[in-house]
Coordinates of C-alpha atoms and ligand atoms in Angstrom, one line a residue:
M1 CA 111.4 115.1 53.9
A2 CA 108.1 115.9 52.0
V3 CA 107.8 118.0 49.4
V4 CA 104.3 119.6 48.1
T5 CA 104.1 121.2 44.9
G6 CA 101.4 123.2 43.3
N7 CA 100.4 126.3 42.0
S8 CA 99.1 128.7 44.7
I9 CA 98.7 132.1 46.2
I10 CA 100.2 132.5 49.3
S11 CA 102.8 134.8 51.2
P12 CA 105.9 132.9 52.1
S13 CA 106.2 134.6 55.5
L14 CA 102.6 133.4 56.2
L15 CA 103.4 129.7 54.9
T16 CA 106.4 129.6 57.3
N17 CA 104.4 131.0 60.0
R18 CA 101.6 128.7 59.7
V19 CA 103.7 125.6 59.2
T20 CA 105.8 126.6 62.4
Q21 CA 102.5 127.2 64.4
F22 CA 101.6 123.6 63.7
G23 CA 104.8 122.4 65.2
L24 CA 106.8 121.8 62.3
K25 CA 109.8 123.0 61.4
S26 CA 109.9 124.4 57.8
E27 CA 111.9 125.9 54.9
V28 CA 110.1 127.3 51.9
S29 CA 112.5 126.6 49.2
G30 CA 112.3 127.7 45.5
A31 CA 109.6 130.0 46.1
K32 CA 109.3 132.2 43.2
V33 CA 107.7 135.5 44.4
V34 CA 105.9 137.7 42.0
P35 CA 104.5 140.8 43.6
R36 CA 101.4 142.1 41.8
R37 CA 100.5 145.5 43.0
A38 CA 102.0 144.5 46.2
I39 CA 102.3 147.3 48.6
R40 CA 105.4 147.3 50.6
S41 CA 105.4 148.8 54.0
G42 CA 107.9 148.6 57.1
G43 CA 109.6 146.0 55.0
K44 CA 106.5 143.5 54.9
V45 CA 104.8 142.5 51.8
K46 CA 101.0 143.4 52.0
G47 CA 98.4 143.0 49.5
K48 CA 98.3 140.5 46.6
V49 CA 101.1 138.3 46.0
R50 CA 101.4 135.4 43.6
V51 CA 103.9 132.8 44.6
V52 CA 104.7 129.5 43.1
V53 CA 105.4 127.3 46.1
K54 CA 107.5 124.5 46.6
A55 CA 107.6 124.1 50.1
A56 CA 109.9 121.3 51.6
V57 CA 108.7 120.7 55.2
Q58 CA 111.1 118.9 57.5
I59 CA 110.0 117.0 60.6
G60 CA 110.8 118.4 63.8
G61 CA 111.5 117.0 67.3
L62 CA 109.3 114.4 68.4
E63 CA 107.4 116.5 70.8
Q64 CA 106.3 118.6 68.1
V65 CA 105.2 115.7 66.1
K66 CA 103.1 114.8 68.8
K67 CA 101.5 118.1 69.1
A68 CA 100.9 118.2 65.3
K69 CA 99.3 114.7 65.5
E70 CA 96.7 116.2 68.1
E71 CA 95.9 118.9 66.2
L72 CA 94.3 116.9 63.7
G73 CA 90.8 115.3 64.5
F74 CA 91.1 112.3 62.3
D75 CA 89.0 109.3 63.6
V76 CA 90.7 106.1 63.9
V77 CA 88.4 104.0 62.1
S78 CA 88.7 106.0 58.9
E79 CA 92.3 106.1 59.4
G80 CA 92.4 102.2 59.7
E81 CA 90.2 102.0 56.6
L82 CA 92.3 104.2 54.5
R83 CA 95.6 102.3 55.5
E84 CA 93.8 98.9 54.9
K85 CA 92.0 99.7 51.6
G86 CA 93.4 102.8 50.2
F87 CA 91.5 106.1 49.2
L88 CA 89.1 104.3 46.7
G89 CA 88.4 101.4 49.1
M90 CA 87.1 103.8 51.6
R91 CA 83.2 103.2 52.4
K92 CA 81.2 106.0 51.3
T93 CA 77.6 104.9 52.6
K94 CA 77.3 105.8 56.3
L95 CA 76.0 103.5 58.9
V96 CA 73.7 104.4 61.8
C97 CA 72.9 101.8 64.7
T98 CA 70.1 101.9 67.0
I99 CA 71.3 101.4 70.5
G100 CA 69.2 99.3 73.1
P101 CA 70.0 97.0 76.0
A102 CA 71.7 94.3 73.6
C103 CA 74.5 96.8 72.9
C104 CA 74.8 99.6 75.5
S105 CA 78.0 98.4 77.2
L106 CA 81.0 100.4 76.7
E107 CA 82.7 97.2 75.2
D108 CA 79.5 96.8 72.8
L109 CA 79.7 100.3 71.9
E110 CA 83.3 100.4 71.0
K111 CA 82.9 97.3 69.0
L112 CA 80.1 99.0 67.0
A113 CA 82.2 102.2 66.6
L114 CA 85.2 99.9 65.4
G115 CA 82.9 98.0 62.9
G116 CA 81.8 101.4 61.2
M117 CA 79.1 102.7 63.2
N118 CA 79.2 106.5 62.1
V119 CA 75.9 107.6 64.0
A120 CA 74.4 106.3 67.2
R121 CA 70.5 106.5 67.4
L122 CA 68.7 106.6 70.4
N123 CA 65.0 106.0 70.4
M124 CA 63.0 108.2 73.2
C125 CA 60.2 105.8 72.9
H126 CA 62.1 103.4 75.0
N127 CA 63.9 103.2 78.2
T128 CA 64.6 106.0 80.7
R129 CA 66.1 109.3 80.2
D130 CA 68.9 108.2 82.8
W131 CA 69.4 105.1 80.6
H132 CA 70.1 107.4 77.2
L133 CA 72.3 109.6 79.2
D134 CA 74.5 106.8 80.4
V135 CA 74.9 105.7 76.5
I136 CA 75.7 109.4 75.5
K137 CA 78.3 109.7 78.0
K138 CA 79.8 106.3 77.0
I139 CA 79.7 107.4 73.4
K140 CA 81.5 110.9 74.2
K141 CA 84.1 109.0 76.4
L142 CA 85.0 106.7 73.3
N143 CA 85.1 109.6 71.2
E144 CA 87.4 111.5 73.4
E145 CA 89.6 108.5 74.8
K146 CA 89.8 106.3 71.8
G147 CA 89.7 108.7 69.0
F148 CA 86.4 107.6 67.3
C149 CA 83.9 110.2 65.8
V150 CA 80.6 108.8 66.5
S151 CA 77.6 111.3 66.4
I152 CA 74.8 111.1 68.6
M153 CA 71.0 111.1 67.4
I154 CA 67.8 111.1 69.6
D155 CA 64.7 110.0 67.9
T156 CA 61.3 111.8 69.4
E157 CA 58.6 109.4 70.4
G158 CA 56.2 111.7 68.5
S159 CA 52.4 111.3 68.6
Q160 CA 51.3 107.9 67.3
I161 CA 47.5 107.1 67.1
Q162 CA 48.1 103.5 66.1
L163 CA 49.7 101.7 68.9
L164 CA 47.8 98.5 70.2
D165 CA 48.5 96.6 73.3
H166 CA 46.8 92.9 74.0
G167 CA 48.4 92.5 77.2
A168 CA 50.5 89.5 76.2
P169 CA 54.3 89.9 76.1
S170 CA 54.5 88.1 72.7
S171 CA 52.3 87.5 69.8
V172 CA 48.7 86.5 70.0
K173 CA 47.2 84.7 67.1
V174 CA 44.0 86.2 65.1
E175 CA 41.8 83.8 63.5
E176 CA 39.6 84.6 60.5
G177 CA 35.9 85.3 61.4
S178 CA 37.0 86.0 65.1
I179 CA 35.2 89.1 66.8
W180 CA 37.4 91.2 68.7
L181 CA 36.7 94.4 70.5
F182 CA 39.2 97.6 70.3
T183 CA 38.9 100.1 73.2
A184 CA 41.1 102.8 74.5
Q185 CA 39.9 102.3 77.9
K186 CA 42.5 101.5 80.5
L187 CA 42.0 98.1 81.6
E188 CA 43.3 96.3 84.5
S189 CA 43.7 93.1 82.8
Y190 CA 42.6 92.1 79.1
P191 CA 39.7 89.9 78.5
P192 CA 40.1 87.8 75.5
F193 CA 39.5 89.1 72.1
T194 CA 40.2 92.7 73.5
V195 CA 42.9 95.2 72.4
Q196 CA 43.8 98.4 73.8
A197 CA 44.7 101.4 71.7
S198 CA 46.8 104.0 72.9
Y199 CA 45.0 107.2 72.1
D200 CA 41.3 107.9 73.2
G201 CA 40.4 109.5 69.7
F202 CA 41.6 106.5 67.9
S203 CA 38.1 105.8 66.4
E204 CA 36.8 109.2 65.7
G205 CA 35.6 109.3 62.1
I206 CA 35.8 105.8 61.5
E207 CA 32.6 104.1 60.3
V208 CA 31.1 100.7 59.9
G209 CA 32.5 98.9 57.2
D210 CA 36.0 100.5 57.3
V211 CA 39.0 98.1 57.1
L212 CA 41.4 98.0 60.1
V213 CA 44.8 96.6 59.0
I214 CA 47.7 95.5 61.5
D215 CA 51.0 96.4 60.9
G216 CA 50.5 97.0 57.3
G217 CA 49.3 93.3 56.5
M218 CA 49.9 91.2 59.4
A219 CA 45.9 90.8 60.0
S220 CA 42.9 92.7 58.9
F221 CA 39.6 93.5 60.2
E222 CA 36.2 94.9 59.3
V223 CA 34.6 97.5 61.7
I224 CA 31.1 95.9 62.2
E225 CA 29.8 98.1 65.2
K226 CA 30.9 101.3 66.8
A227 CA 29.9 101.7 70.6
G228 CA 30.9 105.0 71.7
N229 CA 34.7 105.1 71.2
D230 CA 35.1 101.3 71.2
L231 CA 35.1 99.5 67.8
C232 CA 34.0 96.0 67.5
C233 CA 35.6 94.2 64.6
R234 CA 35.5 91.1 62.4
C235 CA 38.9 89.3 61.4
T236 CA 38.8 89.1 57.8
D237 CA 42.5 88.1 57.0
S238 CA 43.8 85.5 59.8
G239 CA 47.4 86.6 61.3
L240 CA 49.3 88.0 64.2
F241 CA 49.3 90.8 66.8
L242 CA 52.9 91.6 67.9
P243 CA 53.3 93.7 71.1
R244 CA 52.9 97.4 70.2
A245 CA 51.2 96.6 66.9
K246 CA 50.4 99.6 64.8
F247 CA 47.3 99.9 62.8
S248 CA 45.7 101.9 60.0
F249 CA 42.0 102.2 58.6
W250 CA 41.1 102.0 55.1
R251 CA 38.2 103.0 53.3
D252 CA 37.4 102.2 49.6
G253 CA 41.1 101.1 49.1
K254 CA 42.4 104.4 50.4
L255 CA 44.2 105.3 53.9
V256 CA 42.1 107.1 56.3
A257 CA 44.6 109.7 57.1
R258 CA 44.7 110.8 60.8
N259 CA 48.0 111.9 61.6
S260 CA 47.5 115.7 61.5
E261 CA 45.1 115.3 64.6
L262 CA 48.0 115.0 66.8
P263 CA 50.7 117.5 67.5
T264 CA 54.3 116.3 65.7
L265 CA 56.0 117.6 69.2
S266 CA 54.2 116.4 72.4
K267 CA 55.2 117.7 75.9
K268 CA 57.3 114.7 76.5
D269 CA 59.1 115.2 72.9
W270 CA 60.0 118.9 74.0
A271 CA 61.4 117.6 77.5
D272 CA 63.4 114.9 75.4
I273 CA 64.7 117.9 72.9
E274 CA 65.8 119.8 76.0
F275 CA 67.6 116.9 77.6
G276 CA 69.3 116.0 73.9
V277 CA 70.2 119.7 73.5
S278 CA 71.8 120.0 77.1
E279 CA 73.7 116.8 76.5
G280 CA 75.1 118.1 73.1
V281 CA 73.6 115.5 70.7
D282 CA 74.3 116.3 67.2
F283 CA 71.0 115.1 65.6
I284 CA 67.2 115.3 66.6
A285 CA 65.1 113.1 64.3
L286 CA 61.6 114.4 64.4
S287 CA 59.0 111.3 64.3
F288 CA 55.6 111.8 62.4
V289 CA 56.5 115.1 60.8
N290 CA 53.4 116.2 59.0
D291 CA 54.5 119.3 57.3
A292 CA 57.4 121.7 57.4
D293 CA 56.0 123.9 60.4
S294 CA 57.1 121.6 63.2
V295 CA 60.6 121.4 61.7
R296 CA 60.8 125.1 61.6
Q297 CA 59.5 125.3 65.0
L298 CA 62.3 123.2 66.6
K299 CA 64.9 125.0 64.5
N300 CA 63.7 128.2 65.6
Y301 CA 63.9 127.1 69.1
L302 CA 67.4 125.6 68.7
Y303 CA 68.4 129.0 66.9
M304 CA 67.1 130.7 70.1
R305 CA 68.9 128.4 72.4
S306 CA 72.2 129.0 70.7
S307 CA 72.3 125.4 69.6
R308 CA 72.7 125.9 65.9
S309 CA 75.0 123.0 65.7
T310 CA 72.3 120.4 66.4
R311 CA 70.8 119.2 63.4
V312 CA 67.3 118.3 62.5
L313 CA 66.1 115.2 60.8
A314 CA 62.7 114.9 59.8
K315 CA 61.1 111.2 59.6
I316 CA 59.1 110.6 56.5
E317 CA 56.7 107.9 58.1
S318 CA 53.0 109.1 57.2
L319 CA 51.2 109.7 54.4
E320 CA 50.7 113.5 55.3
S321 CA 54.7 113.9 55.1
L322 CA 54.6 112.5 51.7
Q323 CA 52.3 114.8 50.4
K324 CA 54.5 117.9 51.6
L325 CA 57.8 116.0 50.8
E326 CA 59.7 119.0 49.0
E327 CA 58.8 121.4 51.8
I328 CA 59.8 119.3 54.5
I329 CA 63.2 118.7 52.8
E330 CA 63.8 122.3 52.3
A331 CA 63.1 123.0 56.0
C332 CA 65.3 120.3 57.6
D333 CA 68.7 119.2 57.7
G334 CA 68.2 116.0 56.5
I335 CA 65.7 113.1 56.1
M336 CA 65.1 109.6 57.4
V337 CA 63.0 107.3 55.4
A338 CA 61.3 105.7 58.5
R339 CA 59.9 102.4 56.5
G340 CA 58.6 100.6 59.6
D341 CA 55.6 103.2 60.2
L342 CA 55.6 104.3 56.3
G343 CA 54.9 100.7 55.6
V344 CA 51.6 100.9 57.7
E345 CA 50.4 104.0 56.0
I346 CA 51.1 103.1 52.5
P347 CA 50.6 99.7 50.8
Y348 CA 53.8 97.9 51.0
E349 CA 54.3 97.4 47.4
Q350 CA 54.8 101.3 47.0
I351 CA 57.7 101.6 49.5
P352 CA 60.5 100.9 47.0
T353 CA 59.4 103.6 44.7
V354 CA 58.6 105.9 47.4
Q355 CA 62.0 105.3 48.7
E356 CA 63.7 105.9 45.6
E357 CA 61.7 109.1 44.9
I358 CA 62.5 110.4 48.5
T359 CA 66.3 109.6 48.1
R360 CA 66.6 111.3 44.7
V361 CA 64.9 114.5 45.8
C362 CA 67.2 114.5 49.0
R363 CA 70.1 114.4 46.8
E364 CA 68.8 116.9 44.6
L365 CA 68.1 119.6 47.4
N366 CA 71.3 118.5 49.2
K367 CA 70.1 117.0 52.3
P368 CA 71.4 113.8 53.6
V369 CA 69.0 110.9 53.7
I370 CA 68.9 107.8 55.8
V371 CA 67.1 104.4 54.9
A372 CA 65.8 102.8 57.8
S373 CA 63.9 99.7 59.2
Q374 CA 63.9 96.2 58.8
L375 CA 67.0 96.2 56.6
L376 CA 68.2 93.0 58.2
E377 CA 65.2 92.2 60.2
S378 CA 66.0 88.4 60.3
M379 CA 69.1 89.1 62.0
V380 CA 67.3 90.2 65.1
E381 CA 67.0 86.3 65.6
Y382 CA 69.6 84.9 63.2
P383 CA 73.4 85.1 62.5
T384 CA 72.9 85.4 59.0
P385 CA 70.8 87.7 56.8
T386 CA 68.3 86.6 54.1
R387 CA 69.8 87.2 50.5
A388 CA 66.5 89.3 49.8
E389 CA 67.4 91.7 52.7
V390 CA 71.0 91.8 51.0
A391 CA 69.4 92.9 47.9
D392 CA 67.4 95.4 49.8
V393 CA 70.3 96.8 51.2
S394 CA 72.2 97.1 48.1
E395 CA 69.3 98.7 46.2
A396 CA 69.4 101.6 48.9
V397 CA 73.2 101.9 48.3
R398 CA 72.5 101.8 44.5
Q399 CA 70.1 104.7 44.8
Y400 CA 73.0 106.7 46.8
A401 CA 71.4 107.0 50.1
D402 CA 73.5 108.9 52.4
A403 CA 73.2 106.2 55.1
L404 CA 71.7 103.0 56.0
M405 CA 70.4 102.2 59.6
L406 CA 69.9 99.2 62.1
S407 CA 67.2 99.2 64.4
G408 CA 66.4 95.9 66.4
E409 CA 69.0 94.2 64.6
S410 CA 71.5 96.4 67.0
A411 CA 69.1 97.1 69.7
I412 CA 68.0 94.0 70.8
G413 CA 69.6 91.3 68.9
P414 CA 72.5 89.1 69.8
Y415 CA 74.2 89.8 66.3
G416 CA 74.3 93.6 66.1
Q417 CA 78.1 93.5 65.1
K418 CA 77.5 91.1 62.4
A419 CA 74.7 93.2 61.1
L420 CA 76.8 96.1 60.8
S421 CA 79.5 94.2 59.2
V422 CA 76.7 92.8 56.7
L423 CA 75.8 96.4 56.0
Q424 CA 79.6 97.4 55.7
M425 CA 80.2 94.7 53.1
A426 CA 77.1 95.0 51.1
S427 CA 77.5 99.0 50.8
S428 CA 81.3 98.5 49.7
R429 CA 80.6 96.1 47.2
M430 CA 77.6 98.0 45.8
E431 CA 79.8 101.2 45.7
L432 CA 82.5 99.3 43.8
W433 CA 79.8 98.0 41.3
S434 CA 78.5 101.7 41.0
R435 CA 82.2 102.8 40.0
E436 CA 82.7 100.3 37.8
E437 CA 79.4 100.9 35.8
N438 CA 80.3 104.7 35.9
R439 CA 76.7 105.2 37.3
Q440 CA 77.7 108.4 38.9
S441 CA 77.6 110.0 35.3
I442 CA 73.9 109.6 35.0
L443 CA 73.1 111.4 38.1
H444 CA 70.9 114.4 37.2
Q445 CA 71.8 117.6 39.3
R446 CA 69.0 120.1 39.6
P447 CA 70.2 124.0 39.9
L448 CA 70.1 124.9 43.6
G449 CA 71.9 128.0 44.4
V450 CA 69.8 131.5 43.7
S451 CA 72.4 134.0 44.8
L452 CA 75.7 134.5 42.8
P453 CA 77.9 133.1 45.2
D454 CA 75.7 130.1 45.9
R455 CA 75.7 129.4 42.2
I456 CA 79.4 129.7 42.0
A457 CA 80.1 127.3 45.0
E458 CA 77.5 124.9 43.3
Q459 CA 79.3 125.0 39.9
I460 CA 82.8 124.7 41.3
C461 CA 81.6 121.5 43.2
N462 CA 79.9 120.2 40.3
C463 CA 83.0 120.7 38.0
A464 CA 85.5 119.6 40.7
V465 CA 83.7 116.3 41.0
E466 CA 83.7 115.7 37.2
M467 CA 87.4 116.6 37.2
A468 CA 88.3 114.5 39.8
N469 CA 86.8 111.8 38.5
N470 CA 88.3 112.1 35.1
L471 CA 91.5 112.4 36.3
G472 CA 91.4 109.8 38.6
V473 CA 92.5 111.7 41.6
D474 CA 93.1 109.7 44.8
A475 CA 91.3 112.2 47.2
I476 CA 89.3 115.5 47.2
F477 CA 90.2 117.9 50.1
V478 CA 87.7 120.7 51.2
Y479 CA 88.2 123.4 53.6
T480 CA 84.8 124.5 55.0
K481 CA 83.1 126.1 58.1
H482 CA 79.4 124.9 58.0
G483 CA 80.0 122.0 55.7
Q484 CA 78.4 123.7 52.7
M485 CA 81.2 122.7 50.1
A486 CA 81.6 119.4 51.4
T487 CA 77.8 118.4 51.0
L488 CA 77.8 120.2 47.6
L489 CA 80.7 117.9 46.5
S490 CA 79.0 114.8 48.1
R491 CA 76.0 115.4 46.2
N492 CA 77.7 114.7 43.2
R493 CA 78.9 111.2 44.7
P494 CA 82.3 111.4 43.5
Y495 CA 84.7 108.2 43.1
P496 CA 87.3 109.7 45.4
P497 CA 86.6 110.2 49.2
I498 CA 86.0 113.9 50.3
F499 CA 88.1 114.8 53.3
A500 CA 86.4 117.6 54.8
F501 CA 88.5 119.9 57.0
T502 CA 86.7 122.1 59.6
S503 CA 87.6 123.8 62.5
D504 CA 84.0 123.6 63.8
N505 CA 83.1 120.6 65.8
G506 CA 79.3 120.7 65.0
T507 CA 80.0 120.6 61.2
R508 CA 82.5 117.9 62.0
M509 CA 79.8 115.8 63.6
A510 CA 77.0 116.6 61.2
L511 CA 79.2 115.8 58.1
N512 CA 79.4 112.3 59.6
L513 CA 76.1 111.5 57.8
Q514 CA 76.9 112.6 54.5
W515 CA 77.8 110.2 51.8
G516 CA 81.5 110.1 51.0
V517 CA 82.5 112.7 53.6
I518 CA 85.6 112.1 56.2
P519 CA 84.9 115.0 58.4
V520 CA 88.4 116.1 59.9
L521 CA 88.5 118.7 62.8
V522 CA 91.6 121.0 62.7
D523 CA 92.5 124.4 63.6
L524 CA 92.1 126.4 60.4
S525 CA 93.3 129.9 59.8
D526 CA 90.3 132.2 58.6
D527 CA 92.5 134.4 56.1
E528 CA 95.1 132.0 54.6
M529 CA 94.0 129.2 52.8
E530 CA 97.3 128.2 51.1
A531 CA 98.6 127.8 54.8
N532 CA 95.7 125.6 55.5
I533 CA 96.1 123.3 52.5
A534 CA 99.9 122.9 53.3
M535 CA 99.6 122.3 56.7
T536 CA 96.7 119.8 56.6
M537 CA 98.4 117.8 53.6
E538 CA 101.6 117.8 55.5
L539 CA 99.7 116.3 58.8
I540 CA 97.8 113.8 56.6
R541 CA 101.0 112.8 55.0
R542 CA 103.0 112.7 58.4
K543 CA 100.4 110.0 59.3
G544 CA 101.7 108.1 56.5
M545 CA 98.2 108.4 54.6
L546 CA 99.7 110.4 51.7
K547 CA 102.3 108.9 49.5
P548 CA 104.5 110.1 46.9
G549 CA 102.6 110.0 43.7
D550 CA 99.3 110.4 45.5
V551 CA 96.9 113.2 43.7
V552 CA 94.8 115.3 45.7
M553 CA 92.1 117.9 44.3
V554 CA 91.9 120.6 46.9
V555 CA 88.6 122.5 46.9
S556 CA 88.1 125.6 49.0
D557 CA 85.9 128.7 49.5
L558 CA 87.1 130.1 52.7
A559 CA 87.6 134.0 52.6
S560 CA 91.3 134.7 51.9
T561 CA 91.3 138.3 53.3
H562 CA 95.1 138.5 53.5
I563 CA 95.5 138.9 49.6
N564 CA 92.1 141.1 49.4
Y565 CA 90.5 138.4 47.3
G566 CA 87.3 138.4 49.6
A567 CA 85.8 134.9 49.1
F568 CA 88.4 133.1 47.2
Q569 CA 86.9 129.9 45.7
S570 CA 89.5 127.4 43.9
I571 CA 90.0 123.9 42.5
Q572 CA 93.7 123.0 42.9
V573 CA 95.2 119.6 41.9
K574 CA 98.5 118.6 43.8
T575 CA 100.5 115.7 43.5
V576 CA 102.6 114.5 46.4
V577 CA 106.2 114.0 45.5
Ligands
ATP601 N1 66.4 102.1 74.2 C1 65.8 100.9 74.3 N2 65.8 100.4 75.3 C2 65.0 99.1 75.1 N3 64.4 98.4 73.8 C3 64.8 99.3 72.9 C4 65.4 100.6 72.9 N4 65.7 101.1 71.6 C5 65.0 100.2 71.0 N5 64.6 98.8 71.2 C6 63.7 98.0 71.1 O1 64.2 97.7 69.6 C7 63.1 97.8 68.9 C8 63.7 98.3 67.5 O2 63.9 99.7 67.8 P1 63.4 101.0 66.8 O3 63.6 102.1 67.6 O4 63.9 100.7 65.7 O5 62.0 100.5 66.6 P2 60.5 101.2 66.7 O6 60.4 101.4 68.2 O7 59.7 100.4 66.0 O8 60.8 102.7 66.1 P3 59.9 104.1 66.0 O9 59.1 104.0 67.4 O10 60.7 105.1 66.2 O11 59.2 103.8 64.8 C9 61.9 98.3 69.6 O12 61.0 97.7 69.1 C10 62.3 98.0 71.0 O13 61.9 96.7 71.3
PYR602 C1 62.7 104.3 62.3 C2 61.0 104.5 62.5 O1 60.8 105.3 63.1 C3 60.3 103.9 61.7 O2 60.7 103.0 60.5 O3 59.0 103.8 61.7
K603 K1 60.8 107.2 67.6
MG604 MG1 58.6 105.1 63.3

């Protein structure tokens, strides 16, 4: 028997109904009913009733318990983590893995899911649609059959001017002083010192004397002659050409910005998006976003297509996107700091401050942010990271990024699971340090809401987190339809984990990317918040995850029409006895 106590507003009949509905036999004992302007009709209480609830809930038959367990979509990995490490030990930073040939079997995907993968990323630049479909099906199968909660992201190819091919499968050495031809002509084979660019207009606007930089510094050239669209260049800084090398042009120390010449969404991208939507992916990450228009265009399309639960992420990987950062963040549902391409467009020494700035603005505007690329690059080849890589990962966690992403480390490397465990350990360690140092207290929150209800929700969440930290509660429970309250809590980066109960599966999958949020799918009542609270606490307790003495802060904003309160927002603190 468990007893849940608290000060609540509820009708006792509804509590009993709700508890019974969820397969539990219940007794409501010691309920002090104080009818306030209550209207009695046909022997039933209508209107506002204030009740101090002390609900004693007894466990029903085995069948009923099983049913009740099935009602709670609580993923097995969070459950295991909670049992092993307790509430405070639960990892807050989310992990994204790029899926590629090295990790696409059902067994490998399961190992990544067990290792803490929250989101699987499929890069539409590589492989066939059938290959991606196969991976999507495997992940959905694992979610359904093994109780994981792994969201799926597709990442569009986008239009990239800056891709080069030298015909060799591996890297080619470039010596200082050597002369190279860069051409967009399609060649059968590659004569020595010839490189093919992926886009016909690659040299438009480029002048003799401009500097051509490979992969943000792998090698550099000076343009010495222009013949039609071809460029003849002399190597000024020796280095390497990797396959699919990226390049940029510089003049007087500044990037010659060219991304706006190409559409963010190509025909192939639209076809990939259509594929993703029909397969029910949770996120679409847009490559080479230049402004908010392409984000809005895709969001409108998803709205027309009744796919509102598909969230749109904008990848910041061009100079143009940096110049329009705030409008892009406001238009999208989340951001990826795509450092691979970004590092080709801006000098690499600027990456750390730019990353910190993007991460800060995203948190202030309440959008999740993923820090991506080269986090543990050396682990594509080696089973251990460099200490500098661990420091980089920890820095992203210290900045309170919502998520970290593996690229080649999981897609093609033999140590993908190990790389994931490095992210897991490094982020847990840094989160602990941030708590010990009370770093959350220095977070600045810029006011967001404009309308009164939005401002109220925001203030409630800000205050709730301050209270939760000061009181040292074990967990925050929030009940949410579209995830707004959960994200507003997460934005404050609280010490306890946030359990976000939602009856909307799209919301659940989207919240997977949100710092510190454990989304739980459950059938919630629209009009009786107290019953939702009692039912979810009981279900969690029944799984052995709430113990006597645990303190839970409950934050809710679902409408409570039954008691005529309209939108009823509250913070309650409950002790499990
Ligand atoms: N589905 C896939 N099939 C085959 N190889 C893949 C796949 N996904 C990724 N890879 C390989 O893993 C490497 C890293 O993947 P990732 O998608 O992060 O890099 P990328 O291609 O540089 O990203 P982007 O083009 O979005 O900037 C790629 O260069 C590619 O070799
Ligand atoms: C992830 C990605 O697209 C990049 O880093 O460029
Ligand atoms: K991509
Ligand atoms: Mg990129």
